[in-house]
Amino acid sequence: MAELFRRPTKERMLAFPEPEALEFPGCRPVRIPRSRIADHEGRFEFWDADTEVAMVVREPTTTWHEHPSQRLRDLATLISAARGSPIETFGTADLAVLGPKGDPRRILQADQCLYLRPLEESPGRIVEVGEDALPDVVLEVDLTTDVYRGKLSLYEAWGFPEVWVEVPDRAVRGPRSKRQPGLSIHVRGQKGFRASPISLAFPGWTAGEIHLALNEPTLSLATVAMLRRVGRVLGTPEGTGPDEHAFLGEERRESRAEGRAEMLHAIVVQTLTTRGIAVPSALAERLTEVGDDSAEAVMKAALTCRDEADFVKLLEGQASP
C-alpha cells in the first residue's frame, strides 16, 4: 500500500480498490453506459466503466448539503484577498482516471475542489488524475452518505494530497448513526492518509475552526481574524498581501487616499482659522484636485497666504493637470 500511495500508476488506480469492495451507504446503483457518461449531467459519487454503474445519493440534494461547499468557496475568496493572489474553486468537478484510449474508466465527483495557486493550464471538462494537477484540498460533505466506507480509499489510492470530510451541524442522523457533526482532515503521508488536526494546505487552520466557519450563520470576528492570518501566512513566501489583490488592493489604496485627504483638510482648516483667514468654500472638494505629492506645498500655502483669495490662488497652482 505504501508503494502504491507514493507513486500511484493508472494501472493500479484502475485496479485498486475493487469496485465490489467499495461501500456507498445512502446511495443507489444507476446504470450509465460508457457511451453516455461523457454527456451525463447528473450528479453521482462514483462511476466505474467495467460495471457501467454509478452510485447516486438516494436523498434529494438539500441546502444542508450544498451550504458547506458554497461557504468554503466564499472563505477561500476571503483568504485569497488577504494573501493577494487567487484561489481557484471548481465545485462538483469530475475527477477521472482515463484508460489507454483516453476514455473515462473511473470517476469521482467531489463537493468542492480548491487549487491554492493559479494553474498554468486550466483542466478541460474533467480533471484527469495522473496527468492534471490535483486539487490542494477536496471537500466531501457527509450528510446521508459515508465517505469513509467508499470514496476516501479512492482519494488515498489516487494520491490526493488533502481531503476534508464535513458532517454539518444540521446533518440528519439516523437512529443507528454514530457520526457526530464536525470536520476531519486527511493529509497525505508516507503510508497513505493520516488524520490531522490542522490543515497542511492552509497553515494554522484547525479542523474545529474550519467546521465552525462552514456552519456559523454569519462569519464571526474570530473566523475573520483566522482567515486573515491564514491568508497572510500563505502570502509571506510569495511576498504578496492584500495590496496585490486586484479588488481589495484598489479599495485599500482609495481608503488610504481618502484618509490622507481628510487629515490634510483638518490641518488646513485649523491653520487658516488660527491665522484668522476665512476658510474657502468647498475646501474639501478643492483638495481632491490636488496631487498626492503636493500636501507639503498645500500646507506651505496655508501658512504663507495673505488672505482667502491668495490661498485659493496658491492652491489652484498645486492642482493636478
Tab-separated table of C-alpha atoms in Angstrom:
chain	number	residue	atom	x	y	z
A	1	MET	CA	0.000	0.000	0.000
A	2	ALA	CA	2.856	2.396	0.806
A	3	GLU	CA	4.407	1.904	-2.651
A	4	LEU	CA	1.016	2.402	-4.302
A	5	PHE	CA	0.448	5.639	-2.438
A	6	ARG	CA	3.869	7.145	-3.083
A	7	ARG	CA	3.682	6.607	-6.823
A	8	PRO	CA	0.171	5.663	-7.996
A	9	THR	CA	0.047	4.440	-11.582
A	10	LYS	CA	-3.022	4.415	-13.787
A	11	GLU	CA	-2.955	0.629	-13.830
A	12	ARG	CA	-3.076	0.478	-10.038
A	13	MET	CA	-5.634	3.269	-9.822
A	14	LEU	CA	-7.911	1.295	-12.133
A	15	ALA	CA	-7.407	-1.949	-10.235
A	16	PHE	CA	-7.479	-0.816	-6.593
A	17	PRO	CA	-9.740	-0.862	-4.758
A	18	GLU	CA	-12.028	-3.354	-6.474
A	19	PRO	CA	-15.492	-1.826	-7.130
A	20	GLU	CA	-17.200	-4.596	-5.176
A	21	ALA	CA	-15.009	-3.793	-2.167
A	22	LEU	CA	-16.344	-0.239	-2.031
A	23	GLU	CA	-19.389	0.588	0.031
A	24	PHE	CA	-21.644	3.546	-0.675
A	25	PRO	CA	-24.269	3.691	2.079
A	26	GLY	CA	-27.047	6.132	1.294
A	27	CYS	CA	-26.594	5.551	-2.450
A	28	ARG	CA	-28.366	3.513	-5.092
A	29	PRO	CA	-26.744	1.988	-8.196
A	30	VAL	CA	-27.735	3.539	-11.519
A	31	ARG	CA	-26.552	2.205	-14.858
A	32	ILE	CA	-24.866	4.780	-17.086
A	33	PRO	CA	-23.369	3.251	-20.249
A	34	ARG	CA	-19.845	4.180	-21.206
A	35	SER	CA	-21.190	5.703	-24.396
A	36	ARG	CA	-23.239	8.211	-22.380
A	37	ILE	CA	-21.024	9.060	-19.430
A	38	ALA	CA	-19.306	11.968	-21.214
A	39	ASP	CA	-22.675	13.677	-21.726
A	40	HIS	CA	-24.176	12.785	-18.360
A	41	GLU	CA	-25.244	15.921	-16.467
A	42	GLY	CA	-26.491	14.390	-13.226
A	43	ARG	CA	-24.520	14.068	-10.014
A	44	PHE	CA	-23.083	10.873	-8.613
A	45	GLU	CA	-20.482	9.783	-6.075
A	46	PHE	CA	-18.585	7.230	-8.168
A	47	TRP	CA	-18.787	5.654	-11.626
A	48	ASP	CA	-16.961	2.581	-12.900
A	49	ALA	CA	-16.619	1.768	-16.611
A	50	ASP	CA	-16.293	-2.004	-16.165
A	51	THR	CA	-19.671	-2.278	-14.477
A	52	GLU	CA	-21.161	0.855	-16.092
A	53	VAL	CA	-22.694	1.605	-12.710
A	54	ALA	CA	-22.817	4.963	-10.922
A	55	MET	CA	-23.524	5.339	-7.222
A	56	VAL	CA	-26.144	8.073	-6.811
A	57	VAL	CA	-27.266	9.523	-3.482
A	58	ARG	CA	-30.746	8.319	-2.605
A	59	GLU	CA	-31.842	11.502	-0.849
A	60	PRO	CA	-32.529	14.672	-2.880
A	61	THR	CA	-29.955	17.440	-2.786
A	62	THR	CA	-30.701	19.836	0.064
A	63	THR	CA	-29.459	23.236	1.181
A	64	TRP	CA	-27.941	21.478	4.199
A	65	HIS	CA	-25.674	19.572	1.834
A	66	GLU	CA	-24.893	22.437	-0.519
A	67	HIS	CA	-24.207	25.142	2.074
A	68	PRO	CA	-20.767	23.928	3.316
A	69	SER	CA	-19.286	23.647	-0.170
A	70	GLN	CA	-20.578	27.084	-1.174
A	71	ARG	CA	-19.393	28.579	2.121
A	72	LEU	CA	-15.923	27.082	1.571
A	73	ARG	CA	-15.749	28.821	-1.799
A	74	ASP	CA	-16.552	32.128	-0.077
A	75	LEU	CA	-13.976	31.506	2.656
A	76	ALA	CA	-11.332	30.739	0.036
A	77	THR	CA	-12.148	34.041	-1.680
A	78	LEU	CA	-11.518	35.942	1.569
A	79	ILE	CA	-8.261	34.058	2.199
A	80	SER	CA	-7.101	34.831	-1.336
A	81	ALA	CA	-7.800	38.526	-0.751
A	82	ALA	CA	-5.636	38.507	2.379
A	83	ARG	CA	-2.915	36.562	0.551
A	84	GLY	CA	-3.013	38.786	-2.502
A	85	SER	CA	-3.299	36.024	-5.104
A	86	PRO	CA	-6.260	33.957	-6.344
A	87	ILE	CA	-7.519	30.569	-5.187
A	88	GLU	CA	-9.396	28.554	-7.801
A	89	THR	CA	-12.557	26.630	-6.880
A	90	PHE	CA	-14.215	24.106	-9.189
A	91	GLY	CA	-17.194	22.821	-7.209
A	92	THR	CA	-18.507	19.402	-8.262
A	93	ALA	CA	-15.857	18.522	-10.819
A	94	ASP	CA	-15.278	15.124	-12.420
A	95	LEU	CA	-12.046	13.598	-11.104
A	96	ALA	CA	-11.351	10.825	-13.582
A	97	VAL	CA	-8.818	8.126	-14.333
A	98	LEU	CA	-8.689	7.585	-18.097
A	99	GLY	CA	-7.932	4.408	-19.991
A	100	PRO	CA	-5.282	3.904	-22.728
A	101	LYS	CA	-7.633	5.325	-25.353
A	102	GLY	CA	-8.419	8.426	-23.320
A	103	ASP	CA	-11.875	7.268	-22.247
A	104	PRO	CA	-13.012	7.630	-18.601
A	105	ARG	CA	-12.620	4.403	-16.629
A	106	ARG	CA	-13.338	5.626	-13.097
A	107	ILE	CA	-14.823	8.912	-11.955
A	108	LEU	CA	-15.245	10.548	-8.564
A	109	GLN	CA	-17.260	13.705	-8.000
A	110	ALA	CA	-16.281	15.866	-5.036
A	111	ASP	CA	-18.421	18.534	-3.394
A	112	GLN	CA	-15.706	21.200	-3.709
A	113	CYS	CA	-12.181	21.336	-5.142
A	114	LEU	CA	-9.646	24.033	-4.221
A	115	TYR	CA	-6.464	24.964	-6.052
A	116	LEU	CA	-4.327	27.310	-3.971
A	117	ARG	CA	-2.374	28.618	-6.938
A	118	PRO	CA	-3.471	29.534	-10.458
A	119	LEU	CA	-2.953	26.647	-12.835
A	120	GLU	CA	-0.624	27.117	-15.774
A	121	GLU	CA	-3.273	25.409	-17.841
A	122	SER	CA	-6.844	25.007	-16.587
A	123	PRO	CA	-8.266	21.482	-16.693
A	124	GLY	CA	-10.601	20.594	-19.522
A	125	ARG	CA	-14.110	19.407	-18.774
A	126	ILE	CA	-12.628	16.901	-16.291
A	127	VAL	CA	-9.590	16.696	-14.001
A	128	GLU	CA	-7.530	13.798	-15.321
A	129	VAL	CA	-5.958	12.038	-12.358
A	130	GLY	CA	-2.364	11.124	-13.136
A	131	GLU	CA	-1.975	13.918	-15.699
A	132	ASP	CA	-3.540	17.142	-14.430
A	133	ALA	CA	-2.587	18.887	-11.215
A	134	LEU	CA	-4.705	17.574	-8.368
A	135	PRO	CA	-6.664	19.950	-6.136
A	136	ASP	CA	-4.815	21.018	-2.992
A	137	VAL	CA	-7.989	20.353	-0.994
A	138	VAL	CA	-11.085	18.295	-1.737
A	139	LEU	CA	-14.189	18.720	0.414
A	140	GLU	CA	-16.712	15.930	0.938
A	141	VAL	CA	-19.962	16.777	2.745
A	142	ASP	CA	-21.189	13.691	4.599
A	143	LEU	CA	-24.878	14.212	5.115
A	144	THR	CA	-26.654	10.996	4.156
A	145	THR	CA	-23.642	9.072	2.809
A	146	ASP	CA	-20.428	7.854	4.447
A	147	VAL	CA	-17.260	8.773	2.577
A	148	TYR	CA	-15.134	6.602	4.869
A	149	ARG	CA	-16.706	3.420	3.521
A	150	GLY	CA	-16.321	4.306	-0.147
A	151	LYS	CA	-14.667	7.386	-1.545
A	152	LEU	CA	-11.866	8.042	0.944
A	153	SER	CA	-9.924	4.923	-0.044
A	154	LEU	CA	-10.109	6.038	-3.689
A	155	TYR	CA	-8.810	9.512	-2.877
A	156	GLU	CA	-5.990	7.864	-0.965
A	157	ALA	CA	-5.101	5.392	-3.720
A	158	TRP	CA	-5.187	8.127	-6.351
A	159	GLY	CA	-2.683	10.295	-4.488
A	160	PHE	CA	-4.807	13.262	-3.440
A	161	PRO	CA	-2.868	15.488	-1.013
A	162	GLU	CA	-5.657	16.552	1.375
A	163	VAL	CA	-9.315	15.651	1.846
A	164	TRP	CA	-11.750	17.289	4.266
A	165	VAL	CA	-14.833	15.378	5.404
A	166	GLU	CA	-17.550	17.633	6.833
A	167	VAL	CA	-20.588	16.437	8.772
A	168	PRO	CA	-22.712	19.605	9.061
A	169	ASP	CA	-24.253	20.684	12.340
A	170	ARG	CA	-27.682	20.222	10.778
A	171	ALA	CA	-26.933	16.743	9.435
A	172	VAL	CA	-29.861	14.340	9.646
A	173	ARG	CA	-28.516	11.377	11.602
A	174	GLY	CA	-30.453	8.149	11.733
A	175	PRO	CA	-31.007	6.293	14.994
A	176	ARG	CA	-28.157	3.888	14.204
A	177	SER	CA	-25.690	6.517	13.047
A	178	LYS	CA	-22.751	7.175	15.330
A	179	ARG	CA	-21.455	10.117	13.325
A	180	GLN	CA	-21.324	13.470	15.032
A	181	PRO	CA	-21.120	16.924	13.417
A	182	GLY	CA	-17.557	18.027	12.797
A	183	LEU	CA	-14.791	18.165	10.215
A	184	SER	CA	-11.921	15.718	9.801
A	185	ILE	CA	-8.752	16.418	7.824
A	186	HIS	CA	-6.916	13.640	5.970
A	187	VAL	CA	-3.462	14.505	4.641
A	188	ARG	CA	-1.086	12.518	2.503
A	189	GLY	CA	1.805	10.797	4.264
A	190	GLN	CA	4.387	8.123	3.566
A	191	LYS	CA	1.907	5.303	4.162
A	192	GLY	CA	-1.298	6.873	2.924
A	193	PHE	CA	-3.751	9.212	4.578
A	194	ARG	CA	-3.329	10.200	8.191
A	195	ALA	CA	-5.733	12.200	10.298
A	196	SER	CA	-4.502	15.696	11.119
A	197	PRO	CA	-5.934	18.289	13.496
A	198	ILE	CA	-4.580	21.082	11.278
A	199	SER	CA	-4.675	21.646	7.510
A	200	LEU	CA	-1.358	21.486	5.700
A	201	ALA	CA	-2.726	23.361	2.696
A	202	PHE	CA	-3.984	26.229	4.883
A	203	PRO	CA	-1.319	26.508	7.615
A	204	GLY	CA	-2.648	27.086	11.112
A	205	TRP	CA	-6.309	26.436	10.259
A	206	THR	CA	-7.630	23.710	12.555
A	207	ALA	CA	-10.398	21.226	11.852
A	208	GLY	CA	-12.568	22.762	14.575
A	209	GLU	CA	-12.117	26.278	13.198
A	210	ILE	CA	-12.931	25.152	9.663
A	211	HIS	CA	-16.075	23.364	10.843
A	212	LEU	CA	-17.171	26.476	12.734
A	213	ALA	CA	-16.567	28.687	9.689
A	214	LEU	CA	-18.592	26.327	7.476
A	215	ASN	CA	-21.555	26.246	9.842
A	216	GLU	CA	-21.911	29.568	11.655
A	217	PRO	CA	-24.830	31.678	10.314
A	218	THR	CA	-22.608	34.713	9.767
A	219	LEU	CA	-18.844	34.896	9.970
A	220	SER	CA	-17.682	35.702	13.479
A	221	LEU	CA	-14.845	38.099	14.248
A	222	ALA	CA	-12.752	35.109	15.320
A	223	THR	CA	-13.274	33.434	11.934
A	224	VAL	CA	-12.473	36.622	10.038
A	225	ALA	CA	-9.275	37.030	12.061
A	226	MET	CA	-8.292	33.435	11.295
A	227	LEU	CA	-8.948	33.867	7.557
A	228	ARG	CA	-6.740	36.958	7.542
A	229	ARG	CA	-3.950	35.155	9.401
A	230	VAL	CA	-4.070	32.145	7.085
A	231	GLY	CA	-4.027	34.426	4.052
A	232	ARG	CA	-1.043	36.400	5.357
A	233	VAL	CA	0.868	33.187	6.106
A	234	LEU	CA	0.223	31.915	2.570
A	235	GLY	CA	1.285	35.241	1.097
A	236	THR	CA	4.559	35.579	3.023
A	237	PRO	CA	6.644	33.186	0.853
A	238	GLU	CA	5.263	34.878	-2.266
A	239	GLY	CA	5.836	38.398	-0.980
A	240	THR	CA	2.171	39.218	-1.541
A	241	GLY	CA	-0.583	40.653	0.608
A	242	PRO	CA	-3.908	42.487	0.405
A	243	ASP	CA	-2.439	45.314	-1.691
A	244	GLU	CA	-1.718	42.839	-4.513
A	245	HIS	CA	-5.341	41.690	-4.680
A	246	ALA	CA	-6.986	43.315	-7.719
A	247	PHE	CA	-10.174	44.437	-5.942
A	248	LEU	CA	-9.143	44.727	-2.307
A	249	GLY	CA	-5.879	46.470	-3.204
A	250	GLU	CA	-7.728	49.210	-5.049
A	251	GLU	CA	-10.149	49.605	-2.144
A	252	ARG	CA	-7.269	49.927	0.322
A	253	ARG	CA	-5.459	52.483	-1.834
A	254	GLU	CA	-8.628	54.539	-2.186
A	255	SER	CA	-9.260	54.339	1.555
A	256	ARG	CA	-5.741	55.488	2.347
A	257	ALA	CA	-6.081	58.370	-0.104
A	258	GLU	CA	-9.379	59.395	1.492
A	259	GLY	CA	-7.797	59.232	4.930
A	260	ARG	CA	-4.897	61.436	3.859
A	261	ALA	CA	-7.283	63.929	2.271
A	262	GLU	CA	-9.392	64.114	5.441
A	263	MET	CA	-6.334	64.670	7.595
A	264	LEU	CA	-4.966	67.353	5.271
A	265	HIS	CA	-8.346	69.090	5.236
A	266	ALA	CA	-8.479	69.172	9.058
A	267	ILE	CA	-4.956	70.576	9.347
A	268	VAL	CA	-5.534	73.239	6.696
A	269	VAL	CA	-8.805	74.369	8.349
A	270	GLN	CA	-7.094	74.614	11.738
A	271	THR	CA	-4.123	76.531	10.284
A	272	LEU	CA	-6.245	79.081	8.412
A	273	THR	CA	-8.596	79.546	11.373
A	274	THR	CA	-5.688	80.106	13.750
A	275	ARG	CA	-4.257	82.742	11.377
A	276	GLY	CA	-7.639	84.490	11.174
A	277	ILE	CA	-8.093	83.736	7.491
A	278	ALA	CA	-11.506	82.646	6.201
A	279	VAL	CA	-11.711	79.035	5.108
A	280	PRO	CA	-12.568	78.830	1.380
A	281	SER	CA	-15.927	77.314	0.494
A	282	ALA	CA	-15.844	73.704	-0.777
A	283	LEU	CA	-12.304	73.337	0.588
A	284	ALA	CA	-12.561	69.545	0.763
A	285	GLU	CA	-13.554	69.372	-2.908
A	286	ARG	CA	-10.684	71.671	-3.868
A	287	LEU	CA	-8.210	69.453	-2.006
A	288	THR	CA	-9.284	66.364	-4.008
A	289	GLU	CA	-7.933	68.128	-7.098
A	290	VAL	CA	-4.500	68.429	-5.515
A	291	GLY	CA	-1.907	65.771	-6.360
A	292	ASP	CA	-0.901	63.258	-3.668
A	293	ASP	CA	2.645	64.613	-3.655
A	294	SER	CA	1.581	68.237	-3.066
A	295	ALA	CA	0.495	68.053	0.586
A	296	GLU	CA	3.612	69.897	1.754
A	297	ALA	CA	3.031	72.697	-0.740
A	298	VAL	CA	-0.616	72.995	0.377
A	299	MET	CA	0.498	73.395	3.980
A	300	LYS	CA	3.038	76.000	2.948
A	301	ALA	CA	0.280	77.907	1.140
A	302	ALA	CA	-1.904	77.787	4.281
A	303	LEU	CA	0.968	79.172	6.344
A	304	THR	CA	2.087	81.949	3.961
A	305	CYS	CA	-1.075	83.157	2.185
A	306	ARG	CA	-2.199	86.745	2.822
A	307	ASP	CA	-5.919	86.048	2.704
A	308	GLU	CA	-8.536	83.620	1.412
A	309	ALA	CA	-8.186	84.664	-2.230
A	310	ASP	CA	-4.404	84.325	-2.075
A	311	PHE	CA	-4.721	80.822	-0.590
A	312	VAL	CA	-7.143	79.731	-3.323
A	313	LYS	CA	-4.751	81.070	-5.953
A	314	LEU	CA	-1.825	79.174	-4.428
A	315	LEU	CA	-3.989	76.055	-4.074
A	316	GLU	CA	-5.040	76.124	-7.713
A	317	GLY	CA	-1.383	76.258	-8.662
A	318	GLN	CA	-0.906	72.876	-6.976
A	319	ALA	CA	-3.869	71.220	-8.688
A	320	SER	CA	-3.034	68.136	-10.738
A	321	PRO	CA	-3.140	68.836	-14.515
